[in-house]
PDB file of C-alpha atoms in Angstrom:
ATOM      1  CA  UNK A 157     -68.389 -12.750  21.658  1.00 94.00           C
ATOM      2  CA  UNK A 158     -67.805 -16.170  23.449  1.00 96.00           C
ATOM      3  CA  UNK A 159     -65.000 -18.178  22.658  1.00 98.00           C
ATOM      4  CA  UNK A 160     -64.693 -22.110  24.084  1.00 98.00           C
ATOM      5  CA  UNK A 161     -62.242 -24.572  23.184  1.00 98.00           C
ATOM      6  CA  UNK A 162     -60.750 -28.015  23.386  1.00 98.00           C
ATOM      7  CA  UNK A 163     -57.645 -29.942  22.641  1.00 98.00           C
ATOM      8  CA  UNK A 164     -57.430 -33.360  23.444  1.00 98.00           C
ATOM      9  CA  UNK A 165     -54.717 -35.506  22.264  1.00 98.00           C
ATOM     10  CA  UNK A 166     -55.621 -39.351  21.212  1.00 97.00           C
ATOM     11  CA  UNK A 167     -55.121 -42.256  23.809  1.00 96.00           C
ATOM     12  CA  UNK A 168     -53.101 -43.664  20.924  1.00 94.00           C
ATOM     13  CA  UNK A 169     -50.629 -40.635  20.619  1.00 95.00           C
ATOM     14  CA  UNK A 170     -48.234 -39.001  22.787  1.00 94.00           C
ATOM     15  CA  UNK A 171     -48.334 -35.627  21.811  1.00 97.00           C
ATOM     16  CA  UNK A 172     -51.512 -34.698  19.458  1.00 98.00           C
ATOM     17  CA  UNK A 173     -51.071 -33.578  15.841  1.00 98.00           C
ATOM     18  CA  UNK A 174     -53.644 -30.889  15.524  1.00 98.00           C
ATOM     19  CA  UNK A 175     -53.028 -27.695  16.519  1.00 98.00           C
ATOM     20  CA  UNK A 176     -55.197 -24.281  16.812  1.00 98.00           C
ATOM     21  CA  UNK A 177     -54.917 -20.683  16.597  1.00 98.00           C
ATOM     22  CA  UNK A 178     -57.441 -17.898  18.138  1.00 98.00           C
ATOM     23  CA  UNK A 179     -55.433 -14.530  16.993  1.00 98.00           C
ATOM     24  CA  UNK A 180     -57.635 -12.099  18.372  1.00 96.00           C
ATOM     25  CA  UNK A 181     -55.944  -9.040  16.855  1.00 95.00           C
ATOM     26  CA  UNK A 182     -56.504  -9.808  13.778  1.00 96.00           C
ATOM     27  CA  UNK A 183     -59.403 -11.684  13.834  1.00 97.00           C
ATOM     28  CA  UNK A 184     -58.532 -15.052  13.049  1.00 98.00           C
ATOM     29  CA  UNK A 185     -59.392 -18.621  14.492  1.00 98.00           C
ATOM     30  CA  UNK A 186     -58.740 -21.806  13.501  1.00 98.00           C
ATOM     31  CA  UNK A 187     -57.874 -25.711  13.599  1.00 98.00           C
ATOM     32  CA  UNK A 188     -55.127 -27.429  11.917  1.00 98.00           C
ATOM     33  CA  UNK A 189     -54.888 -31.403  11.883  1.00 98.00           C
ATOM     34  CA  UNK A 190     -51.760 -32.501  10.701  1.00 98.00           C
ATOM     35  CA  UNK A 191     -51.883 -35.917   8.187  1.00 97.00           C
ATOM     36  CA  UNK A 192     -50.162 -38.806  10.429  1.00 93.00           C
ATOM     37  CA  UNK A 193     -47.105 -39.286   8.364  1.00 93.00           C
ATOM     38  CA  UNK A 194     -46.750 -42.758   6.187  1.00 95.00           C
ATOM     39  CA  UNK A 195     -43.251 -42.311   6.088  1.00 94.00           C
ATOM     40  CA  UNK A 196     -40.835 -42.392   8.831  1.00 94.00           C
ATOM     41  CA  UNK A 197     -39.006 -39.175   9.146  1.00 95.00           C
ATOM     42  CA  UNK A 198     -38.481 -37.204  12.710  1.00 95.00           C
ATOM     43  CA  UNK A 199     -36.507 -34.136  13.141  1.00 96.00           C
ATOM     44  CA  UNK A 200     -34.079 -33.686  16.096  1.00 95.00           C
ATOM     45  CA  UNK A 201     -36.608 -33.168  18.457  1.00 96.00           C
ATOM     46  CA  UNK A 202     -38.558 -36.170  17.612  1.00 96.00           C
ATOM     47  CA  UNK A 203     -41.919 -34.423  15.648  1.00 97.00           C
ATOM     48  CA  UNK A 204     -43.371 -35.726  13.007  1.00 97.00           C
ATOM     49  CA  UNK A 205     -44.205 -34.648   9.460  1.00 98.00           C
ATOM     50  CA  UNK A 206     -47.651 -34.257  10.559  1.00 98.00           C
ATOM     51  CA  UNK A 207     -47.097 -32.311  13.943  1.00 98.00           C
ATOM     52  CA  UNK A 208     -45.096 -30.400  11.953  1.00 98.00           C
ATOM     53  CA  UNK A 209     -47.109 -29.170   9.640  1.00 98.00           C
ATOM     54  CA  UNK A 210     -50.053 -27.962  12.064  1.00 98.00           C
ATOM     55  CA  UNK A 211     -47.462 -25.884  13.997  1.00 98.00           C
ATOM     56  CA  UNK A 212     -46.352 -24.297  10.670  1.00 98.00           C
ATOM     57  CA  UNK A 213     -49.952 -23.127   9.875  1.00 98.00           C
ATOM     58  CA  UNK A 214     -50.629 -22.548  13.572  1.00 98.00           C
ATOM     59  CA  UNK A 215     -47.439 -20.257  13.762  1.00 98.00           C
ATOM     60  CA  UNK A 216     -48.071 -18.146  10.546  1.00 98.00           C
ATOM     61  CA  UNK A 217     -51.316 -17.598  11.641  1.00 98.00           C
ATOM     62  CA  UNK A 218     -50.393 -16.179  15.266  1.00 97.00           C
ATOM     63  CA  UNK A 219     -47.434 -14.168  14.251  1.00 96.00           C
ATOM     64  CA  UNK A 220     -47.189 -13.454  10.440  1.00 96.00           C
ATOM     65  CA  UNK A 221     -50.603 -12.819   8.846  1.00 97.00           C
ATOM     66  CA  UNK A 222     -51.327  -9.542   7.852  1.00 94.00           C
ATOM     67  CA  UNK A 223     -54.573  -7.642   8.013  1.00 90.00           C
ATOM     68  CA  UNK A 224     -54.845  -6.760   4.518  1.00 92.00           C
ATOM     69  CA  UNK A 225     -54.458 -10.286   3.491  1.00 93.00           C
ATOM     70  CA  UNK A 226     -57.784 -12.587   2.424  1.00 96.00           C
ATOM     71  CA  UNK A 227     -57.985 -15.712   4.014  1.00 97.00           C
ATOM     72  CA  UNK A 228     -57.212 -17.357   1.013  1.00 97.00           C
ATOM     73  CA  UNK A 229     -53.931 -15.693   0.237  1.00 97.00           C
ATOM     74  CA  UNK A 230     -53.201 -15.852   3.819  1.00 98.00           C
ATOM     75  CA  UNK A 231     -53.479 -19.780   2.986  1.00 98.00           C
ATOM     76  CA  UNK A 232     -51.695 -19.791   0.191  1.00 98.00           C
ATOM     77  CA  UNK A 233     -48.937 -18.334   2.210  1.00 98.00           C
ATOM     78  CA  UNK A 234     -48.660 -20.676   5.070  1.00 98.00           C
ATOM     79  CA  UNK A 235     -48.728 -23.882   2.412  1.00 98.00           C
ATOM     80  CA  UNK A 236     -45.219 -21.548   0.890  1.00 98.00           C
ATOM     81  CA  UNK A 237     -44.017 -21.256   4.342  1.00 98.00           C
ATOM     82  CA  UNK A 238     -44.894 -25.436   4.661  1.00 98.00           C
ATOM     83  CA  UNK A 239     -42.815 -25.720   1.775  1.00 98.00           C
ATOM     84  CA  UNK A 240     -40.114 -24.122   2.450  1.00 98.00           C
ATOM     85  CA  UNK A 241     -39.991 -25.794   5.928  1.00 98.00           C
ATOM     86  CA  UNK A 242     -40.191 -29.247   4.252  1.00 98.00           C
ATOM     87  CA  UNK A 243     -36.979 -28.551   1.390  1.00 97.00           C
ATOM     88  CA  UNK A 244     -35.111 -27.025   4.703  1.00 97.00           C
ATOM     89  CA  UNK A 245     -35.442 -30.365   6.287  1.00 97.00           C
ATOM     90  CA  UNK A 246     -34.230 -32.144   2.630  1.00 96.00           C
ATOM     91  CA  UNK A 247     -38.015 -33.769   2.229  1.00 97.00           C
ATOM     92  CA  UNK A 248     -38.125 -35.366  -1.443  1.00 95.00           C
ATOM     93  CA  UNK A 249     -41.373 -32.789  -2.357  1.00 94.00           C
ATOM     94  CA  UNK A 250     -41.822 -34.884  -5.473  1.00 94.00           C
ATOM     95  CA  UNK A 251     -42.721 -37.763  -3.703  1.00 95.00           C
ATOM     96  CA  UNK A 252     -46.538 -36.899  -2.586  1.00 95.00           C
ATOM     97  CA  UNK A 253     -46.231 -39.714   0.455  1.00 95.00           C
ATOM     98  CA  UNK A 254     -42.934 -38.260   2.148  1.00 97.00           C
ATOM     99  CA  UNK A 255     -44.830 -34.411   2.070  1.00 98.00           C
ATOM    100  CA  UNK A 256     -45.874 -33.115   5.224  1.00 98.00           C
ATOM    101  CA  UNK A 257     -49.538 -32.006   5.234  1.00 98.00           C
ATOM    102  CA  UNK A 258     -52.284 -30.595   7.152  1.00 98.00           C
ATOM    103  CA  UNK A 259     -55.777 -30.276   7.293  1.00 98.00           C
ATOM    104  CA  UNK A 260     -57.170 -26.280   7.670  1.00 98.00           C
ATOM    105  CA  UNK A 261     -60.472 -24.969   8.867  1.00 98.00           C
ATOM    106  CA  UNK A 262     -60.318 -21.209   9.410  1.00 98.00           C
ATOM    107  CA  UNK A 263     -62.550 -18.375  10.058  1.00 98.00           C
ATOM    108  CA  UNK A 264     -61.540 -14.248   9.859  1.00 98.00           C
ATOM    109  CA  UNK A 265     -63.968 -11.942  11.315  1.00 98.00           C
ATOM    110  CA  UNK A 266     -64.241  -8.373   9.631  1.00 96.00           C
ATOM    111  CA  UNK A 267     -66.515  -5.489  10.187  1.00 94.00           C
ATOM    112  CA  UNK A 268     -69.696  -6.580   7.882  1.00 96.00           C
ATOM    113  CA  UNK A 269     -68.728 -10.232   6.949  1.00 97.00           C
ATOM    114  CA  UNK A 270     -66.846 -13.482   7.885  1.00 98.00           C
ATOM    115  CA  UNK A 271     -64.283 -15.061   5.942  1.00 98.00           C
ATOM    116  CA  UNK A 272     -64.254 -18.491   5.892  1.00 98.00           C
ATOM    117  CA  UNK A 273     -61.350 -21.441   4.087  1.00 98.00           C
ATOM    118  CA  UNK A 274     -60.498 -25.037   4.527  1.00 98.00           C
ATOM    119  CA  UNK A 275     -58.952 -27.642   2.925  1.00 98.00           C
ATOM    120  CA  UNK A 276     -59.488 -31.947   3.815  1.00 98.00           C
ATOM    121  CA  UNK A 277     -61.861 -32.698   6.604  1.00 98.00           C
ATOM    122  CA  UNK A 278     -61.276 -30.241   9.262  1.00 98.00           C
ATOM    123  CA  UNK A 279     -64.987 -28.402   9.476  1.00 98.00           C
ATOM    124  CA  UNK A 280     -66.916 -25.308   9.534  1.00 98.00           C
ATOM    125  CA  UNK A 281     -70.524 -25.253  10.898  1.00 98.00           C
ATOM    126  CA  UNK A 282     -72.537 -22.351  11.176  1.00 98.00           C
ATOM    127  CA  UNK A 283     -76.110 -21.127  12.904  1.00 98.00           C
ATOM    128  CA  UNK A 284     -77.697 -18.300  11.648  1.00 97.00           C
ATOM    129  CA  UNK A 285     -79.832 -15.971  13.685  1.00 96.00           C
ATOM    130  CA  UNK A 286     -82.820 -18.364  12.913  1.00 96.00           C
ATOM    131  CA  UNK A 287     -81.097 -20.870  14.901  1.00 96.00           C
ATOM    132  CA  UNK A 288     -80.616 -22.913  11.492  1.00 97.00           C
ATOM    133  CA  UNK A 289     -77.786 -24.973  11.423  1.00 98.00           C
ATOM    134  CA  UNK A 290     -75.426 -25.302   8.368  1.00 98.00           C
ATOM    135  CA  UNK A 291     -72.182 -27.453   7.519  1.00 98.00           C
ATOM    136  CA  UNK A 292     -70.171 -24.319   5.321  1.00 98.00           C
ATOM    137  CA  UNK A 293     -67.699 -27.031   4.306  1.00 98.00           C
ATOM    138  CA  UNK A 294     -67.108 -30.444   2.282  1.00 98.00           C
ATOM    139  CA  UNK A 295     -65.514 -32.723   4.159  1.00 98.00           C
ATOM    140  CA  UNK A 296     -63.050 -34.251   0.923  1.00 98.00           C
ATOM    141  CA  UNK A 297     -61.131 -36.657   2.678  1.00 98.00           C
ATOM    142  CA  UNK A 298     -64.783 -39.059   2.988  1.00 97.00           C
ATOM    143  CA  UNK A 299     -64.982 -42.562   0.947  1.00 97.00           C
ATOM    144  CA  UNK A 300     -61.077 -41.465  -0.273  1.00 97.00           C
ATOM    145  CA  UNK A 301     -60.244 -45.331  -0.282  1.00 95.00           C
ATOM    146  CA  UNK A 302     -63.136 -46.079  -2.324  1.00 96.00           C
ATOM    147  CA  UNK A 303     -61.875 -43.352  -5.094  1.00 97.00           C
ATOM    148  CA  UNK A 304     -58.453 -44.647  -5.141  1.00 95.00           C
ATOM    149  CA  UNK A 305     -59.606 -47.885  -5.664  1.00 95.00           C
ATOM    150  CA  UNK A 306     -61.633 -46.794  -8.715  1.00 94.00           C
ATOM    151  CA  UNK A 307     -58.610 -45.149 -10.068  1.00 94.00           C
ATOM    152  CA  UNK A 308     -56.655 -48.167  -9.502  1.00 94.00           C
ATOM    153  CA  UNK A 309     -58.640 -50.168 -11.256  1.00 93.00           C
ATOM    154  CA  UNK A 310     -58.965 -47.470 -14.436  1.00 91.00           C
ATOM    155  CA  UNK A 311     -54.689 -47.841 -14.264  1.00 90.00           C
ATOM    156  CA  UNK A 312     -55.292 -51.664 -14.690  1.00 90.00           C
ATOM    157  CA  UNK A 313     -57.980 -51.048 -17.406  1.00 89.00           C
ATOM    158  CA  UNK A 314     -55.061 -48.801 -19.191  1.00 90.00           C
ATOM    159  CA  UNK A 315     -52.238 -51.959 -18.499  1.00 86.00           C
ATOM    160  CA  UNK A 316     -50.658 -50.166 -15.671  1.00 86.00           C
ATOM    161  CA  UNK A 317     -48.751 -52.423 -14.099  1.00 78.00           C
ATOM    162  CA  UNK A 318     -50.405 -52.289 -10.007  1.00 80.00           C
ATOM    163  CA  UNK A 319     -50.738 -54.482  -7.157  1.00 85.00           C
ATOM    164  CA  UNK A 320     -54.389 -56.132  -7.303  1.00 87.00           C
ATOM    165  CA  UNK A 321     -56.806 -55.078  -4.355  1.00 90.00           C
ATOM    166  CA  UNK A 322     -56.139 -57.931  -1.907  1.00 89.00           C
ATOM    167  CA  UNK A 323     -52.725 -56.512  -1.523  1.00 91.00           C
ATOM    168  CA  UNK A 324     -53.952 -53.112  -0.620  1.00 91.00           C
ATOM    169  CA  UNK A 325     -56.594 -54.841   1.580  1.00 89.00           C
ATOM    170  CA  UNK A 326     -53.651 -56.461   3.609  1.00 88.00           C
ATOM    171  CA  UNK A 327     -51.447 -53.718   3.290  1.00 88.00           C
ATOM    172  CA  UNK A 328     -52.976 -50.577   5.611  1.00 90.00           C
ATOM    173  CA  UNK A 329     -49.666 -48.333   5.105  1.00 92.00           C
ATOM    174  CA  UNK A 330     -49.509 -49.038   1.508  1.00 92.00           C
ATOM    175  CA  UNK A 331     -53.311 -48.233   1.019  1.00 93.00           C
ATOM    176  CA  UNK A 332     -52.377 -44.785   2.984  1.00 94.00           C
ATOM    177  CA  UNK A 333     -49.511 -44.153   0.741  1.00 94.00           C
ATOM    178  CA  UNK A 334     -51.402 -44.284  -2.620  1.00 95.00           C
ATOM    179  CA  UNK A 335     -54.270 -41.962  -0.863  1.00 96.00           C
ATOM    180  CA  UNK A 336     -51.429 -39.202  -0.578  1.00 96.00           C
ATOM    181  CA  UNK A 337     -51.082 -38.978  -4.462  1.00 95.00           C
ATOM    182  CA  UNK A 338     -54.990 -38.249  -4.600  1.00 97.00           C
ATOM    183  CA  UNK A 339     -54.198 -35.083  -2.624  1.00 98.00           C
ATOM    184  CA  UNK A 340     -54.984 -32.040  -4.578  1.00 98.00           C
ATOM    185  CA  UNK A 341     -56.311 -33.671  -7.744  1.00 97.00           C
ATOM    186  CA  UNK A 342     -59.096 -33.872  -9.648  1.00 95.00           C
ATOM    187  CA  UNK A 343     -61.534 -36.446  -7.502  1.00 94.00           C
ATOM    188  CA  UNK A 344     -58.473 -36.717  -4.930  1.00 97.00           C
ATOM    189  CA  UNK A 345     -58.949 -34.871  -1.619  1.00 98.00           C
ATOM    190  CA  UNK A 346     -57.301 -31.375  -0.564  1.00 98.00           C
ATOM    191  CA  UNK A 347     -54.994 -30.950   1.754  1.00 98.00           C
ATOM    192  CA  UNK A 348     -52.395 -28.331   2.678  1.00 98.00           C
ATOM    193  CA  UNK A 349     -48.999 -29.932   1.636  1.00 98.00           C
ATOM    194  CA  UNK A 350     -46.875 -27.442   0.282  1.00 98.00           C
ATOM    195  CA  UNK A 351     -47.825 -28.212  -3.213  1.00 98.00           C
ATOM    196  CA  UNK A 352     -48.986 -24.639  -5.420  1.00 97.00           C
ATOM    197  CA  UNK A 353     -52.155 -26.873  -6.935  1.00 97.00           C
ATOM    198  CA  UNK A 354     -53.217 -26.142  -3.217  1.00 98.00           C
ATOM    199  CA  UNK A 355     -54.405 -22.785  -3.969  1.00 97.00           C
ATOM    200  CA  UNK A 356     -56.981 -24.443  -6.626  1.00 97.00           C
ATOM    201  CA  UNK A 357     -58.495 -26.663  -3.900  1.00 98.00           C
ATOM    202  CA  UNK A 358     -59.122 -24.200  -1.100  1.00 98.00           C
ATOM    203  CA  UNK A 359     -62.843 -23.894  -0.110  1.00 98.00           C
ATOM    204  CA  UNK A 360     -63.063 -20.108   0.728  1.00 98.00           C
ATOM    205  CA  UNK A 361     -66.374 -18.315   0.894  1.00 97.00           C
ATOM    206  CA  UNK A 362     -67.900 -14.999   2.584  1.00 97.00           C
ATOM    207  CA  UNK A 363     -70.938 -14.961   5.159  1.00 97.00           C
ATOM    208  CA  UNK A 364     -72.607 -11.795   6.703  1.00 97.00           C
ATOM    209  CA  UNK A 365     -71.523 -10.886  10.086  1.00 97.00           C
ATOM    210  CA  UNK A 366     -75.179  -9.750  11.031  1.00 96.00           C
ATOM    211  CA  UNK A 367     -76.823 -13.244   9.930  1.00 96.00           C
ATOM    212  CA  UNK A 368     -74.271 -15.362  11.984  1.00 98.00           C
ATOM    213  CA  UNK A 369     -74.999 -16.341  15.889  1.00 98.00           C
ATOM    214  CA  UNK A 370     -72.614 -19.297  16.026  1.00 98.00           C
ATOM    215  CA  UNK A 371     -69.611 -20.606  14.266  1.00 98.00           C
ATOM    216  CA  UNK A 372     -68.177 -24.209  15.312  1.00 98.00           C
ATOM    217  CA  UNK A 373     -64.448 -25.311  13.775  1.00 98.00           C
ATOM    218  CA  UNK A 374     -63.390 -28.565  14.429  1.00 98.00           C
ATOM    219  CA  UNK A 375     -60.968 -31.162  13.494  1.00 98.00           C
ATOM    220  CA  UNK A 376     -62.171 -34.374  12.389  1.00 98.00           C
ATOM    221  CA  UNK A 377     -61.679 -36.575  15.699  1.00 98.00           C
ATOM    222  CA  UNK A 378     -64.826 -34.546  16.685  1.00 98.00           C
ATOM    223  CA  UNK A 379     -66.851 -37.221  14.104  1.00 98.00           C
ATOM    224  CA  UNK A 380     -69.187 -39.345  15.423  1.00 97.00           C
ATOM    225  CA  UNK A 381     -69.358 -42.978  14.358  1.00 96.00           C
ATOM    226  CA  UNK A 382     -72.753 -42.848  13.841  1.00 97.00           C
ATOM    227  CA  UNK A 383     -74.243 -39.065  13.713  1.00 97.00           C
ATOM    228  CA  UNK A 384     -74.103 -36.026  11.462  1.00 97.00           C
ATOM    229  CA  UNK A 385     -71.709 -33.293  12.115  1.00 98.00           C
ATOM    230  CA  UNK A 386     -75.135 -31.334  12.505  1.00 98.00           C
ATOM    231  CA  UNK A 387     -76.544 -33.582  15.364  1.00 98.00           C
ATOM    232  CA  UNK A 388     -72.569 -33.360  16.997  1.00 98.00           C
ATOM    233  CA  UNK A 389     -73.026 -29.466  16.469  1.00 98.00           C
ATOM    234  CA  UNK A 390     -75.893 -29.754  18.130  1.00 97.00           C
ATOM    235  CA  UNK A 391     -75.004 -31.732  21.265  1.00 97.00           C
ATOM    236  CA  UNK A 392     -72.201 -29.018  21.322  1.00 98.00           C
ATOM    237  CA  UNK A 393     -74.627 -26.528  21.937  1.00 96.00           C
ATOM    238  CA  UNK A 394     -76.687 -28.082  24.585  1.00 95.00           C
ATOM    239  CA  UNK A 395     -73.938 -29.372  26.678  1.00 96.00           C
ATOM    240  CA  UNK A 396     -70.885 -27.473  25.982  1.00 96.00           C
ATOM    241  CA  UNK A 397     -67.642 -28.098  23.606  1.00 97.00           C
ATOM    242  CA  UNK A 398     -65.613 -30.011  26.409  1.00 97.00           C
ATOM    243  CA  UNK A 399     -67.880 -32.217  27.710  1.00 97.00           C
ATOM    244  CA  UNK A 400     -68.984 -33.491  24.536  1.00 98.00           C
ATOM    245  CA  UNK A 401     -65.168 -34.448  23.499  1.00 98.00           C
ATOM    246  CA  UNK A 402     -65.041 -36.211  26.722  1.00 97.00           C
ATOM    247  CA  UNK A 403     -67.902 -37.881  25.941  1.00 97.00           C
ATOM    248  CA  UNK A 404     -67.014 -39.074  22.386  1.00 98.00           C
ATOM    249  CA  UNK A 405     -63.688 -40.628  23.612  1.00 97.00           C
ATOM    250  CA  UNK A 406     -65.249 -42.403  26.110  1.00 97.00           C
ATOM    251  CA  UNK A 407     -67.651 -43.966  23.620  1.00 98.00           C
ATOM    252  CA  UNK A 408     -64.757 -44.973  20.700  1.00 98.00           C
ATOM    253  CA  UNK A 409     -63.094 -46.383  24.225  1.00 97.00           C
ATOM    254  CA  UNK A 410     -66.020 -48.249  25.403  1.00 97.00           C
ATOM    255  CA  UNK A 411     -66.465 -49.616  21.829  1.00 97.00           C
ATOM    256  CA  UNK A 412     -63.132 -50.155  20.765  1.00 97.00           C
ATOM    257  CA  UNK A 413     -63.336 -47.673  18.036  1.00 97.00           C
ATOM    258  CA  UNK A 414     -59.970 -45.317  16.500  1.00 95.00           C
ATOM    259  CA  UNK A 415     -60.115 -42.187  18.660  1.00 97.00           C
ATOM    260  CA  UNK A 416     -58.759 -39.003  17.124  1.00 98.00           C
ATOM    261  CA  UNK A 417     -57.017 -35.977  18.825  1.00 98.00           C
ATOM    262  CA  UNK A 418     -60.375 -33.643  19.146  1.00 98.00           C
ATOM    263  CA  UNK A 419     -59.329 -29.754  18.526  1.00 98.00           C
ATOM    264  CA  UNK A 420     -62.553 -27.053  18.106  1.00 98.00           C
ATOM    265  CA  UNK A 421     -63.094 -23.765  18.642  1.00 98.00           C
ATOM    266  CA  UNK A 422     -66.987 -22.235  19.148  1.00 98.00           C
ATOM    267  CA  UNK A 423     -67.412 -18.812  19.003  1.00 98.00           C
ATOM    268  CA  UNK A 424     -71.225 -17.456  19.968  1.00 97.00           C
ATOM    269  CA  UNK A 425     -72.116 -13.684  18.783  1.00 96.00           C
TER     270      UNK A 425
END
């Protein structure tokens, strides 16, 4: 097996807020991509909520999963671990904004099959033997602003006191802040954020081992403005995982677009 990665922080960062793990005793690769906090806080050494909670996930999965654990519970354990990281640092965990979260796209390789789980928009694409190409994951963070404003407007419907939509239009950070109490709800978005409704939102899903001759995890910053995560999986393949990162920021750069720290892993059978 061939393993390539990359991970680039954004121009607009100083340190990047996704993180990775390739634990090749037991198995286990993935990408984390921390939520950019909408709330202020910064521990002593100056991280972030979001920083924060990629290294929590990246950490449990590089030095306390166990072998005998699914993915999925191993998941569930690392959100416990998030929480308990969060109440040590006095975070109000009843306040979905101020929560520290994390996007998860993971991968465990076992004798006959592959384990796969994720949670928000961190991905998962997979080519078979056939050389067909398929996206294992929903990405449930896309058109999240256009769901919360439906729900808004249902809370008005019900006389719910809200701010109307030209506030929110106006308001970026307060837009961002009502997104974080979609996470982990019915028609929300999942995320990993400490929260036990977590466990309910958790993609998770077996492949065979035999049918598999690439896997390709990658945090969101590898989405292109304009192209399908199959066409990006694609350019991947012909030109390696490096060079197309590269690439991509130099296009959001040349075009003035948001560029996202760009963490992926590809592993070829």
């Amino acid at each position: 097996m061939k393993i390539d990665t990359v991970f680039l922080c954004s121009p607009s960062k100083t340190v990047s807020e996704d993180a990775y793990v390739i634990n090749e005793k037991q198995n286990i690769y993935g990408v984390f991509d921390g939520a950019t906090p909408v709330t202020p806080f910064q521990n002593s050494k100056g991280q972030n909520g979001a920083y924060l909670a990629s290294r929590c996930f990246q950490a449990y999965f590089t030095e306390e999963v166990r072998q005998e654990e699914s993915l999925l519970e191993s998941v569930v354990k690392a959100n416990k671990k998030l929480l308990e990281m969060m109440k040590s640092h006095h975070i109000s965990i009843h306040k979905k904004e101020e929560l520290w979260s994390t996007c998860v796209a993971l991968i465990k390789l076992e004798k006959e099959k592959i384990q796969f789980a994720q949670l928000g928009d961190s991905m998962i694409v997979m080519e078979n033997k056939e050389c067909k190409v398929t996206v294992l994951t929903k990405d449930t963070v896309k058109g999240i602003g256009s769901r919360a404003k439906q729900k808004r407007e249902m809370e008005r419907l019900r006389g719910k006191e809200n701010n109307d939509e030209d506030f929110y239009q106006k308001n970026s950070l307060y837009s961002l802040r009502y997104n974080r109490t979609l996470a982990n709800t019915p028609n929300g978005y999942s995320v990993a954020n400490g929260e036990e409704e977590v466990r309910k939102y958790i993609q998770y899903g077996e492949i065979q081992k035999n049918e598999v001759s690439c896997l390709l995890l990658v945090s969101d910053g590898f989405f292109h403005p304009s192209e399908s995560l199959e066409t990006t999986y694609q350019h991947i393949r012909s030109g390696g995982l490096e060079r197309y990162a590269y690439k991509l920021a130099k296009l959001e750069s040349e075009n003035n677009l948001h560029s996202d720290d760009k963490t992926g892993i590809l592993l070829q059978f």
